[in-house]
C-alpha positions as a LaTeX table, in Angstrom:
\begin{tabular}{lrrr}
\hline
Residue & $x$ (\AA) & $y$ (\AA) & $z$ (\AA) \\
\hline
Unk1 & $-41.49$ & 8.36 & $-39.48$ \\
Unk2 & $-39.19$ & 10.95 & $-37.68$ \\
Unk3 & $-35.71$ & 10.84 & $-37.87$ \\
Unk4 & $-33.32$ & 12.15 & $-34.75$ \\
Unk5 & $-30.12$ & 13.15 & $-34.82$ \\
Unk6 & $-28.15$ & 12.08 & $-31.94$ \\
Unk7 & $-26.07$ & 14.60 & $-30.13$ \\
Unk8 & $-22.35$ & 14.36 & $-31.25$ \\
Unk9 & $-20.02$ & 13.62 & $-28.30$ \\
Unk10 & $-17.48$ & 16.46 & $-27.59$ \\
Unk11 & $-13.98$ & 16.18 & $-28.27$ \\
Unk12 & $-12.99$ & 17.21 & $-24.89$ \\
Unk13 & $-9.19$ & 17.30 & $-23.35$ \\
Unk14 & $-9.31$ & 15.08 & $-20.28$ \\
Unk15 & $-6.41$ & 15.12 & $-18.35$ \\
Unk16 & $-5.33$ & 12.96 & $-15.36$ \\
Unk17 & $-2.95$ & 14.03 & $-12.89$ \\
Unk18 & 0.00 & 11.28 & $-12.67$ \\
Unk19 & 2.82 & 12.78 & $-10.59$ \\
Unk20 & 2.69 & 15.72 & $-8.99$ \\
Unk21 & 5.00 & 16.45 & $-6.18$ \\
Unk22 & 8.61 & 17.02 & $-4.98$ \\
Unk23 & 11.01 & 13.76 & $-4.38$ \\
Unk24 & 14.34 & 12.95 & $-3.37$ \\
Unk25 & 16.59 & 11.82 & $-5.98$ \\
Unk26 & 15.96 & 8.29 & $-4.99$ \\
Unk27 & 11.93 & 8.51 & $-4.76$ \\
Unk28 & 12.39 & 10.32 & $-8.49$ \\
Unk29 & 14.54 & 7.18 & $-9.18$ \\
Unk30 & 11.32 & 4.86 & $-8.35$ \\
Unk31 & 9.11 & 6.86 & $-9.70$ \\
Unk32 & 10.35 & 7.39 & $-13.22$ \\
Unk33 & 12.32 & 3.72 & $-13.41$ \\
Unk34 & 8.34 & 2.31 & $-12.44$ \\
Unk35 & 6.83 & 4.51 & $-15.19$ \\
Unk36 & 9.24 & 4.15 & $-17.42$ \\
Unk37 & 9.73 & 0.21 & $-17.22$ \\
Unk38 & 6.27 & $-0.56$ & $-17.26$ \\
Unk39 & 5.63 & 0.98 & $-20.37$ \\
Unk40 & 8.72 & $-0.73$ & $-21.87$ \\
Unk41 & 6.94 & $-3.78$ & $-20.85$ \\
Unk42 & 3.69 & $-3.00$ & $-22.67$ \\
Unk43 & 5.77 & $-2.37$ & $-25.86$ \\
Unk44 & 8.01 & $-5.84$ & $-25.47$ \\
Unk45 & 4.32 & $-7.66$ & $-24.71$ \\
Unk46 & 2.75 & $-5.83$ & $-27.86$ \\
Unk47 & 5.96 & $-7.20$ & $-29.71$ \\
Unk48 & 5.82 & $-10.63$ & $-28.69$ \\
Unk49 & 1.89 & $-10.69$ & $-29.27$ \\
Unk50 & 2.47 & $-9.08$ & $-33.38$ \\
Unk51 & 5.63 & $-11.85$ & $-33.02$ \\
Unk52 & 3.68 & $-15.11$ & $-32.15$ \\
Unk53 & 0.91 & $-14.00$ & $-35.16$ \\
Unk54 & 2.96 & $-13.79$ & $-37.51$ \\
Unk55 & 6.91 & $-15.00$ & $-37.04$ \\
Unk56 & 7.89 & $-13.01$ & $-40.03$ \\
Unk57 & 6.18 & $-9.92$ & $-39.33$ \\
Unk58 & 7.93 & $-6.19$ & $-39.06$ \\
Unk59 & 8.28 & $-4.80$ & $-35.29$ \\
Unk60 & 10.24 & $-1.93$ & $-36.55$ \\
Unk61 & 7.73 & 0.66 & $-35.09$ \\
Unk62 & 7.69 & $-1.43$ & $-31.76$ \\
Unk63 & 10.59 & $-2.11$ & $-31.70$ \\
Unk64 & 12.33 & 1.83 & $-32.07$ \\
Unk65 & 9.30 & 2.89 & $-29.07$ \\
Unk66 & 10.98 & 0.70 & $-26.94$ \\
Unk67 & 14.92 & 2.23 & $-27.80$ \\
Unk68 & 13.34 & 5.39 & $-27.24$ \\
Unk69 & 12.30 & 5.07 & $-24.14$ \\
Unk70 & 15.25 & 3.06 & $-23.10$ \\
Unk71 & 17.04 & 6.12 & $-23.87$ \\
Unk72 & 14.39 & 8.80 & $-21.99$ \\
Unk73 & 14.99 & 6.04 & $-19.26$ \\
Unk74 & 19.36 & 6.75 & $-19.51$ \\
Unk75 & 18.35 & 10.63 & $-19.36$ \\
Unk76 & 16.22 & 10.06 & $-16.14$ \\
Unk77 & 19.07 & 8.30 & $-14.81$ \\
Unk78 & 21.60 & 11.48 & $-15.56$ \\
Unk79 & 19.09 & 13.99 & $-14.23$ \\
Unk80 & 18.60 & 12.06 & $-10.99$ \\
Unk81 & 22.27 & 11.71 & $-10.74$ \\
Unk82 & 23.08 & 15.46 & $-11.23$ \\
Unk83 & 20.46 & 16.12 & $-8.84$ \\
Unk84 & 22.08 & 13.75 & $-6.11$ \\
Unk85 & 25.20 & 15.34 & $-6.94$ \\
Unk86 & 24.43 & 18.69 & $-6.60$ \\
Unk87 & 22.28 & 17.29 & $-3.15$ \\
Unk88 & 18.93 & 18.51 & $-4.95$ \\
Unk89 & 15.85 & 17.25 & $-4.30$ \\
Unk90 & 13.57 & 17.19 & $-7.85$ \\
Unk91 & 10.35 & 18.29 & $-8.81$ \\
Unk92 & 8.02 & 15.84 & $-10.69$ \\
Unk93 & 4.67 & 16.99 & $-12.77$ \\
Unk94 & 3.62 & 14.09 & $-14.99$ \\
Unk95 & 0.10 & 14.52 & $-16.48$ \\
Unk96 & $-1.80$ & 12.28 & $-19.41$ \\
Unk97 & $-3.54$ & 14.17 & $-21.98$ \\
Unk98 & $-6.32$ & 11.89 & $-23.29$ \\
Unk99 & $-9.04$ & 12.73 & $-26.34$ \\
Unk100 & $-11.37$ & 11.45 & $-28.26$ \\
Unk101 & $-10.44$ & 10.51 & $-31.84$ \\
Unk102 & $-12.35$ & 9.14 & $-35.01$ \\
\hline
\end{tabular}
């Protein structure tokens, strides 16, 4: 009997385009807040799903991802508002690096 090797899948960079364009300072505002909530969300829901397993379990990781982006979330704010200030509009490029891992 003949044994064949199957062909290894490439560990190719995909990217995907997110945001690319020039907003106001209140389109950035929606844009970012959207982005930027939603994956607060994902965290809190990943928390509350490790949570109802397990009552005593450690959220520590989860639980810092989530300050951090509150934070990124604050600096958005500042940029936008420096922008709106300074009567700016602001330039968004957002793009998602995704690869395959073992």
């Amino acid at each position: 009997m003949e044994t064949k090797e199957l062909p290894k899948v490439k560990k190719q960079l995909k990217t995907i385009q997110l945001v690319d364009g020039t907003f106001t300072p209140s389109e950035a505002s929606d844009v970012i807040s959207a982005l930027l909530d939603e994956k607060i969300n994902f965290h809190k829901i990943q928390r509350l799903q490790v949570w109802e397993g397990n009552h005593k379990c450690n959220t520590h990781g989860l639980d810092g991802r989530i300050q951090q982006l509150i934070k990124e979330k604050q600096l958005a704010k500042e940029i936008i508002n420096e922008a709106r200030a300074k009567g700016t509009n602001i330039s968004i490029n957002g793009t998602l690096s995704l690869k395959f891992v073992d």
